[in-house]
PDB file of C-alpha atoms in Angstrom:
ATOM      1  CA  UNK A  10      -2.372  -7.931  10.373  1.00 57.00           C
ATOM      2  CA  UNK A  11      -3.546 -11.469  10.496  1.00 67.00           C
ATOM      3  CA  UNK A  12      -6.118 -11.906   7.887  1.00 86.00           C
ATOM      4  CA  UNK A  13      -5.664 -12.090   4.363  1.00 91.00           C
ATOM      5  CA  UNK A  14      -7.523  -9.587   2.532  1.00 92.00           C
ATOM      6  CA  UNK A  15      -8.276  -8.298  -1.312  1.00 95.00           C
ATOM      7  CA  UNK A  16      -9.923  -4.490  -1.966  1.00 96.00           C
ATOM      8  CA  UNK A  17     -10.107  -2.564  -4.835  1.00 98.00           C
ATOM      9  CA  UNK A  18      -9.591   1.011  -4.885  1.00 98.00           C
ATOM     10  CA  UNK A  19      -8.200   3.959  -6.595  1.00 98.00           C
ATOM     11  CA  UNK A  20      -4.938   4.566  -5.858  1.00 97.00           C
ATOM     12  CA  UNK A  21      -2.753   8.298  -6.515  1.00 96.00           C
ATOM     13  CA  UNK A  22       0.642   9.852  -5.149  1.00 93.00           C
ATOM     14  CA  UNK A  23       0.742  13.086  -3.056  1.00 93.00           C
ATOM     15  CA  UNK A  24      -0.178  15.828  -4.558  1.00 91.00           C
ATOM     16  CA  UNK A  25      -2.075  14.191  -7.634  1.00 90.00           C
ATOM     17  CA  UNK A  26      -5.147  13.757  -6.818  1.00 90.00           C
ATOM     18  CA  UNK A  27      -6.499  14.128  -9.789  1.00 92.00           C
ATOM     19  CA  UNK A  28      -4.243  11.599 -11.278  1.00 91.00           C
ATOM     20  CA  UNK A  29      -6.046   8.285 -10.021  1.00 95.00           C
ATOM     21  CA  UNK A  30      -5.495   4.494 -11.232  1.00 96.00           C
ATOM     22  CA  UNK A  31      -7.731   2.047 -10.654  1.00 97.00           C
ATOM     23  CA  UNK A  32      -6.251  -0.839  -8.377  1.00 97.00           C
ATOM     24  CA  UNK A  33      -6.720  -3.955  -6.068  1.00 98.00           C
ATOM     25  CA  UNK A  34      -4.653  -4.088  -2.303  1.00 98.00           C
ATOM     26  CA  UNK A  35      -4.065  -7.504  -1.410  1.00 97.00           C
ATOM     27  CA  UNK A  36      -2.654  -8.575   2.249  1.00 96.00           C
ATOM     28  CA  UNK A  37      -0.923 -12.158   3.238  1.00 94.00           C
ATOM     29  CA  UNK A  38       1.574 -13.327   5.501  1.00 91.00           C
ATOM     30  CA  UNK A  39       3.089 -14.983   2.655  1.00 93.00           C
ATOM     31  CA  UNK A  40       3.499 -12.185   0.232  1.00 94.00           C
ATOM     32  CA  UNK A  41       2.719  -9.132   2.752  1.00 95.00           C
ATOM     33  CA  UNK A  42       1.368  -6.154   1.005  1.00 97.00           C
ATOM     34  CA  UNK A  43       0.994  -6.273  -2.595  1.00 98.00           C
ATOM     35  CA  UNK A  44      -0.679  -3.139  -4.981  1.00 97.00           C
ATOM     36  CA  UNK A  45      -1.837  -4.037  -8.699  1.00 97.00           C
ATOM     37  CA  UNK A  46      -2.449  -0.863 -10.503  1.00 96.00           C
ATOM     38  CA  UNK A  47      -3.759  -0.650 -14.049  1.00 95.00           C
ATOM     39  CA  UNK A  48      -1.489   1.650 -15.399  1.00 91.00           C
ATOM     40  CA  UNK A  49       1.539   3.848 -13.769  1.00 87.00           C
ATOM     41  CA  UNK A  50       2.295   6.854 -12.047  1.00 83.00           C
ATOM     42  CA  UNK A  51       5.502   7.545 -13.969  1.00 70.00           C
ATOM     43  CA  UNK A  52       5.848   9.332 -17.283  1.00 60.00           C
ATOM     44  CA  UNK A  53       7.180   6.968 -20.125  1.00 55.00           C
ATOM     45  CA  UNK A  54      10.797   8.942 -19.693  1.00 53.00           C
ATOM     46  CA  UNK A  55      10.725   7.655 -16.166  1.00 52.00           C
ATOM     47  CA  UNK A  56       9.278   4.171 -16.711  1.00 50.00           C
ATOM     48  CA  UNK A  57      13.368   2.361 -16.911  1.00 52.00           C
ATOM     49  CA  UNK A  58      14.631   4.617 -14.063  1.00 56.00           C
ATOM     50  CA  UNK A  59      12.054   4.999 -11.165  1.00 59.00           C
ATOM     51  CA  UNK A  60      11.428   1.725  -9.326  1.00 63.00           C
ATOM     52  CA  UNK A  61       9.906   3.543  -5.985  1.00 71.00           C
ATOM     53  CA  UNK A  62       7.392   5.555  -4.855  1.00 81.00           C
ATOM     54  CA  UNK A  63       7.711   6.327  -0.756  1.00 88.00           C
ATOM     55  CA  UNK A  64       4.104   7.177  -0.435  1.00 94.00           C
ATOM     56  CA  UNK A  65       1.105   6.026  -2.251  1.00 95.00           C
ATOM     57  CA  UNK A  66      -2.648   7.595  -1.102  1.00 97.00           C
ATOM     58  CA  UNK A  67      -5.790   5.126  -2.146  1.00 97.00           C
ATOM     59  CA  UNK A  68      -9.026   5.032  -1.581  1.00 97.00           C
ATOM     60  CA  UNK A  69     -10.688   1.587  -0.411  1.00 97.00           C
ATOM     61  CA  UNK A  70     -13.766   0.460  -2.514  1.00 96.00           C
ATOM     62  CA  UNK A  71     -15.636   0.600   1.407  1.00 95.00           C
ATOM     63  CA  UNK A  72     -14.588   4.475   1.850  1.00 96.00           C
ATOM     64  CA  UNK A  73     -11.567   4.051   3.930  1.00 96.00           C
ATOM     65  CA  UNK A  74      -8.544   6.222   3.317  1.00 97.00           C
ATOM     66  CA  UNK A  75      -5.443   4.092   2.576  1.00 97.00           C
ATOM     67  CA  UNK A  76      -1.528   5.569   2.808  1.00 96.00           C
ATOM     68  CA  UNK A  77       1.239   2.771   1.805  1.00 96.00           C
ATOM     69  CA  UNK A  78       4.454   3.794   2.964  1.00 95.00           C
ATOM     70  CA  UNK A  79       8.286   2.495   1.570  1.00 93.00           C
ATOM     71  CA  UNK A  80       6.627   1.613  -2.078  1.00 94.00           C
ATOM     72  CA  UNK A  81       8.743  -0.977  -4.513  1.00 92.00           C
ATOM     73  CA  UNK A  82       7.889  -2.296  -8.171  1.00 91.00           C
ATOM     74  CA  UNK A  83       7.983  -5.709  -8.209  1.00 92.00           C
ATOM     75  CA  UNK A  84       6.714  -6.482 -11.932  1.00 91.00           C
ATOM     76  CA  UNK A  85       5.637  -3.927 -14.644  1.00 89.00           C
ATOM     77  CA  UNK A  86       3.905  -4.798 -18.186  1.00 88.00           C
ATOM     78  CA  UNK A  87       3.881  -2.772 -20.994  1.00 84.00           C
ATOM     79  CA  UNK A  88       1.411  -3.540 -23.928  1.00 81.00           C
ATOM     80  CA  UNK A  89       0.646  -2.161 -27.270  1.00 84.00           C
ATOM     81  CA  UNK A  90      -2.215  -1.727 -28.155  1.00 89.00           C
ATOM     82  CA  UNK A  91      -3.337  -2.242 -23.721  1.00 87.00           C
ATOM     83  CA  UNK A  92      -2.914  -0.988 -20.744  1.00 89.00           C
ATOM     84  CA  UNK A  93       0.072  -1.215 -18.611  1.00 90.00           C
ATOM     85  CA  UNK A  94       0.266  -2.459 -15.273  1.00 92.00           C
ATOM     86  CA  UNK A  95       1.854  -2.030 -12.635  1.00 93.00           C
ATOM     87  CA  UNK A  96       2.901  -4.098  -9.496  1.00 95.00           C
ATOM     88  CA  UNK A  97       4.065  -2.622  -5.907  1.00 95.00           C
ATOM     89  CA  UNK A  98       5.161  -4.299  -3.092  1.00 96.00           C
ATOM     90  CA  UNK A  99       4.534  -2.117   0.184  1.00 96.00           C
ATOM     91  CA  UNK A 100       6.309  -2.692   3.642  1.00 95.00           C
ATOM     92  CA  UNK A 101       3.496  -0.782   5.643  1.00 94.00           C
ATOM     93  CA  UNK A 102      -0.475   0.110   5.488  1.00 95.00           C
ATOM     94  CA  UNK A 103      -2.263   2.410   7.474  1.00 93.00           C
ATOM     95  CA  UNK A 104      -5.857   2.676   7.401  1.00 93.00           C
ATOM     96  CA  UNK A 105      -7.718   5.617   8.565  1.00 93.00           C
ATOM     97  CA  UNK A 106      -5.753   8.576   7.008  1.00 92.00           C
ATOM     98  CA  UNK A 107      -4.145  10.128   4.193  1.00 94.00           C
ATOM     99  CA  UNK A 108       0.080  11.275   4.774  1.00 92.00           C
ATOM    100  CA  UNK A 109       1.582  12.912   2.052  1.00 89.00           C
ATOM    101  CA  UNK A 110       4.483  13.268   3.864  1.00 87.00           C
ATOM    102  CA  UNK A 111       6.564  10.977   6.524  1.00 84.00           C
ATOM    103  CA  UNK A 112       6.725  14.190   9.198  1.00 82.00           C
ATOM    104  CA  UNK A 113       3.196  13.890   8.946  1.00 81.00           C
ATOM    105  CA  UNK A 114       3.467  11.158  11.048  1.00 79.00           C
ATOM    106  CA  UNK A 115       3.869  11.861  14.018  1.00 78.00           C
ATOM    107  CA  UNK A 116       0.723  10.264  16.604  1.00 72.00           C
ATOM    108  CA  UNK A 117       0.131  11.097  19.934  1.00 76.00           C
ATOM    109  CA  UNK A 118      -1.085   7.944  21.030  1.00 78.00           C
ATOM    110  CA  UNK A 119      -1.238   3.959  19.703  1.00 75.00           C
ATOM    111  CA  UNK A 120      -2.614   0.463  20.270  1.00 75.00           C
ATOM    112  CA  UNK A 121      -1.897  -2.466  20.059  1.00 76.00           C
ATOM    113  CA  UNK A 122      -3.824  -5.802  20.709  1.00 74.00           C
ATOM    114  CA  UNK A 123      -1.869  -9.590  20.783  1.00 77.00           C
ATOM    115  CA  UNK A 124      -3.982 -11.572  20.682  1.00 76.00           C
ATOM    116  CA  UNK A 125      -3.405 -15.330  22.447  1.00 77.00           C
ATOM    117  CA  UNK A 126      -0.491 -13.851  24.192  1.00 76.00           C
ATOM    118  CA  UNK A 127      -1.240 -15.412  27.981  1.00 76.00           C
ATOM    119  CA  UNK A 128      -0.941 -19.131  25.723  1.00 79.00           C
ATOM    120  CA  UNK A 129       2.393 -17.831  24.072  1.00 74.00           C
ATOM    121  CA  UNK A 130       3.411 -16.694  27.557  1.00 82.00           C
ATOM    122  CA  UNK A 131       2.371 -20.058  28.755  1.00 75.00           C
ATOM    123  CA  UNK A 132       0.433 -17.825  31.141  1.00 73.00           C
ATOM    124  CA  UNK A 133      -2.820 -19.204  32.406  1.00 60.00           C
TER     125      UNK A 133
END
């Protein structure tokens, strides 16, 4: 990805659906992929110990289906009375799908587009 970007969306882990936090997605090449949930996905017995989730589903504020893949906290926040929030760093995106599960991906085909690459290649 080249261009920064900022959605909102609601964001769950497999199978829980039905458990969905309201979130922004944010995208630079300084701070790569970066989730901000309002709340957590962790019961409060679980909130000291867990500091990963491998697979978080969202959906984008435009529709798109959103899987995040090798999940880390980076900051939580705990306030009473508030909400909690909590802050993932994600090493890959993929737009397009839902994968609850890494066998599930497994593609037949893929692109990829470099854009500039004849002027890197000092190709003319």
């Amino acid at each position: 990805m080249q261009n920064n970007f900022e959605l909102n969306g609601l964001w769950f882990l497999p199978g829980s659906a039905e458990s969905q936090l309201s979130g922004k997605i944010s995208f630079s090449q300084e701070n790569g992929i970066i989730l901000e949930l309002l709340g957590n996905f962790n019961n409060p017995e679980k909130l000291l110990k867990d500091s990963t989730n491998e697979i978080i589903l969202g959906i984008l504020e435009n529709g798109k289906k959103v899987t995040l893949l090798n999940n880390a906290i980076t900051s939580r926040t705990v306030n009473f009375p508030g909400i909690p929030t909590t802050k993932y760093m994600s090493l890959y995106m993929l737009i397009g799908g839902h994968f609850s599960d890494k066998k599930d991906l497994i593609f037949d085909e893929i692109s990829t587009e470099y854009h500039n690459l004849s002027e890197w290649l000092d190709i003319s």
